Short mmCIF file of C-alpha atoms in Angstrom, two decimals:
data_model
loop_
_atom_site.label_atom_id
_atom_site.label_comp_id
_atom_site.label_asym_id
_atom_site.label_seq_id
_atom_site.Cartn_x
_atom_site.Cartn_y
_atom_site.Cartn_z
CA UNK A 1 18.18 8.30 -2.80
CA UNK A 2 19.64 11.87 -3.14
CA UNK A 3 18.34 12.35 -6.85
CA UNK A 4 15.02 13.27 -7.87
CA UNK A 5 12.72 10.81 -7.72
CA UNK A 6 9.80 9.72 -10.49
CA UNK A 7 6.54 9.76 -9.90
CA UNK A 8 5.95 6.79 -12.27
CA UNK A 9 6.32 3.13 -10.72
CA UNK A 10 8.30 0.70 -13.18
CA UNK A 11 6.25 -2.24 -14.36
CA UNK A 12 7.12 -4.87 -16.46
CA UNK A 13 9.93 -7.84 -16.09
CA UNK A 14 11.95 -6.92 -19.04
CA UNK A 15 14.89 -5.78 -16.89
CA UNK A 16 14.46 -8.43 -14.30
CA UNK A 17 17.68 -9.86 -12.40
CA UNK A 18 17.65 -13.67 -12.21
CA UNK A 19 20.01 -16.03 -10.09
CA UNK A 20 22.10 -18.34 -11.61
CA UNK A 21 19.32 -21.54 -10.63
CA UNK A 22 16.46 -19.03 -11.83
CA UNK A 23 14.86 -17.48 -9.05
CA UNK A 24 13.67 -14.19 -9.54
CA UNK A 25 15.89 -11.58 -7.40
CA UNK A 26 13.66 -9.54 -5.37
CA UNK A 27 14.64 -6.67 -2.99
CA UNK A 28 12.58 -5.04 -0.04
CA UNK A 29 12.54 -3.44 2.89
CA UNK A 30 11.46 -3.26 6.83
CA UNK A 31 10.91 0.35 7.22
CA UNK A 32 11.11 1.34 10.93
CA UNK A 33 10.28 4.25 13.11
CA UNK A 34 13.46 6.23 14.18
CA UNK A 35 12.90 4.51 18.11
CA UNK A 36 12.32 1.29 16.27
CA UNK A 37 9.01 0.67 17.89
CA UNK A 38 7.04 0.64 14.50
CA UNK A 39 6.97 -1.14 11.20
CA UNK A 40 5.41 0.78 7.86
CA UNK A 41 3.31 -1.91 6.05
CA UNK A 42 1.69 -1.39 2.66
CA UNK A 43 -1.20 -2.71 1.24
CA UNK A 44 -0.89 -5.52 -1.31
CA UNK A 45 -1.59 -3.96 -4.88
CA UNK A 46 -5.07 -5.49 -4.92
CA UNK A 47 -5.54 -4.14 -1.20
CA UNK A 48 -6.21 -7.58 0.12
CA UNK A 49 -3.53 -7.83 2.38
CA UNK A 50 -0.67 -6.00 4.15
CA UNK A 51 2.90 -6.59 3.14
CA UNK A 52 6.35 -4.91 3.21
CA UNK A 53 7.70 -2.76 0.17
CA UNK A 54 9.63 -5.26 -2.27
CA UNK A 55 10.00 -5.75 -5.88
CA UNK A 56 12.27 -7.01 -8.32
CA UNK A 57 16.07 -5.96 -8.56
CA UNK A 58 16.36 -4.81 -12.04
CA UNK A 59 19.55 -4.91 -14.16
CA UNK A 60 20.23 -1.06 -14.57
CA UNK A 61 20.31 -0.95 -10.81
CA UNK A 62 23.62 -1.46 -9.50
CA UNK A 63 22.89 -2.99 -6.02
CA UNK A 64 20.02 -4.75 -4.35
CA UNK A 65 19.86 -2.04 -1.91
CA UNK A 66 19.36 0.52 -4.75
CA UNK A 67 16.23 -1.30 -5.87
CA UNK A 68 14.92 -2.10 -2.54
CA UNK A 69 15.06 1.70 -1.66
CA UNK A 70 13.27 2.35 -5.02
CA UNK A 71 10.64 -0.12 -4.30
CA UNK A 72 9.96 1.74 -0.78
CA UNK A 73 9.55 5.20 -2.98
CA UNK A 74 7.29 3.53 -5.50
CA UNK A 75 5.16 1.46 -3.26
CA UNK A 76 5.02 3.22 0.07
CA UNK A 77 6.22 6.67 -0.86
CA UNK A 78 9.04 6.99 2.14
CA UNK A 79 12.60 8.29 1.66
CA UNK A 80 14.76 5.86 3.64
CA UNK A 81 18.39 4.93 4.77
CA UNK A 82 19.48 1.62 4.78
CA UNK A 83 20.77 0.62 8.47
CA UNK A 84 20.96 -3.05 8.11
CA UNK A 85 21.45 -5.81 5.70
CA UNK A 86 19.00 -8.54 6.79
CA UNK A 87 20.49 -11.00 4.59
CA UNK A 88 18.77 -13.40 1.88
CA UNK A 89 15.43 -15.33 2.21
CA UNK A 90 14.59 -18.48 0.29
CA UNK A 91 11.01 -18.41 -1.02
CA UNK A 92 8.79 -21.19 0.54
CA UNK A 93 6.05 -21.35 -1.72
CA UNK A 94 5.19 -24.89 -3.18
CA UNK A 95 5.06 -26.05 -6.86
CA UNK A 96 1.27 -25.58 -7.06
CA UNK A 97 1.84 -22.03 -5.83
CA UNK A 98 4.29 -21.19 -8.68
CA UNK A 99 3.38 -19.82 -12.14
CA UNK A 100 5.08 -18.40 -15.21
CA UNK A 101 3.45 -14.83 -13.87
CA UNK A 102 4.81 -15.52 -10.25
CA UNK A 103 8.19 -17.71 -10.17
CA UNK A 104 10.12 -18.79 -7.23
CA UNK A 105 12.05 -16.07 -5.78
CA UNK A 106 15.30 -15.18 -3.87
CA UNK A 107 14.47 -12.27 -1.33
CA UNK A 108 17.19 -9.53 -0.22
CA UNK A 109 15.90 -7.44 2.78
CA UNK A 110 17.14 -4.49 4.38
CA UNK A 111 16.26 -2.63 7.58
CA UNK A 112 15.58 1.08 6.94
CA UNK A 113 15.04 3.98 8.81
CA UNK A 114 12.19 6.09 7.47
CA UNK A 115 13.26 9.82 7.09
CA UNK A 116 10.23 11.26 5.29
CA UNK A 117 6.89 10.31 4.28
CA UNK A 118 5.57 11.82 0.91
CA UNK A 119 1.97 12.60 0.79
CA UNK A 120 2.27 11.62 -3.09
CA UNK A 121 3.74 8.90 -4.41
CA UNK A 122 3.96 6.74 -7.76
CA UNK A 123 1.43 3.99 -6.29
CA UNK A 124 -0.69 5.81 -4.10
CA UNK A 125 -3.69 5.27 -6.27
CA UNK A 126 -3.28 1.64 -5.53
CA UNK A 127 -1.61 1.22 -1.95
CA UNK A 128 -2.52 2.53 1.43
CA UNK A 129 0.12 2.50 4.31
CA UNK A 130 -0.02 2.04 7.86
CA UNK A 131 2.43 2.20 10.56
CA UNK A 132 1.81 -1.02 12.84
CA UNK A 133 3.48 -2.54 16.46
CA UNK A 134 5.38 -5.62 15.94
CA UNK A 135 2.60 -7.87 16.99
CA UNK A 136 -0.13 -6.23 14.67
CA UNK A 137 2.38 -6.36 11.84
CA UNK A 138 3.40 -9.94 12.45
CA UNK A 139 -0.46 -10.93 12.69
CA UNK A 140 -1.08 -9.25 9.13
CA UNK A 141 1.79 -10.72 7.61
CA UNK A 142 1.47 -14.32 9.26
CA UNK A 143 0.29 -15.63 5.12
CA UNK A 144 3.64 -14.46 4.10
CA UNK A 145 6.48 -16.40 5.50
CA UNK A 146 9.24 -14.74 3.89
CA UNK A 147 7.98 -11.36 5.10
CA UNK A 148 7.60 -12.57 8.64
CA UNK A 149 11.14 -13.83 8.64
CA UNK A 150 12.52 -10.43 7.29
CA UNK A 151 10.68 -8.86 10.43
CA UNK A 152 12.12 -11.21 12.73
CA UNK A 153 15.44 -10.40 11.70
CA UNK A 154 15.00 -6.65 12.03
CA UNK A 155 15.70 -4.80 15.24
CA UNK A 156 12.26 -3.72 15.80
CA UNK A 157 11.27 -3.32 19.52
CA UNK A 158 8.97 -6.71 20.31
#
């Protein structure tokens, strides 16, 4: 994103996009180092787990990659360039894991190259970030099959 980025993270779902079959459309990134040996993970908003930056694709964003880059900024404080479309990933949660506040999702992930990490970013107060090797990241993401699948589709050095 070349324009000035907001220091306020978006909240709420009033602009959320949904698929024709009702899944929440979520865009995310697999942020890789320039040499593709490390991936940047962030802490979940409750700081209980490590995840990839991702969030809802909103109606005022032209493309899912625009939404993914916005989420990378808000959640991880990074400026990045999309280098590869990793495709769509279906939500594998069962009916008991879904709710009105956490509906079924359809994920669209992009591999990105991190150009710059900022010291301050919109969600710094609730998220840490850490560079990890493939093995460490896969272990940290093991409870989230959609995130492991996105990592597996990337060109990270294994």
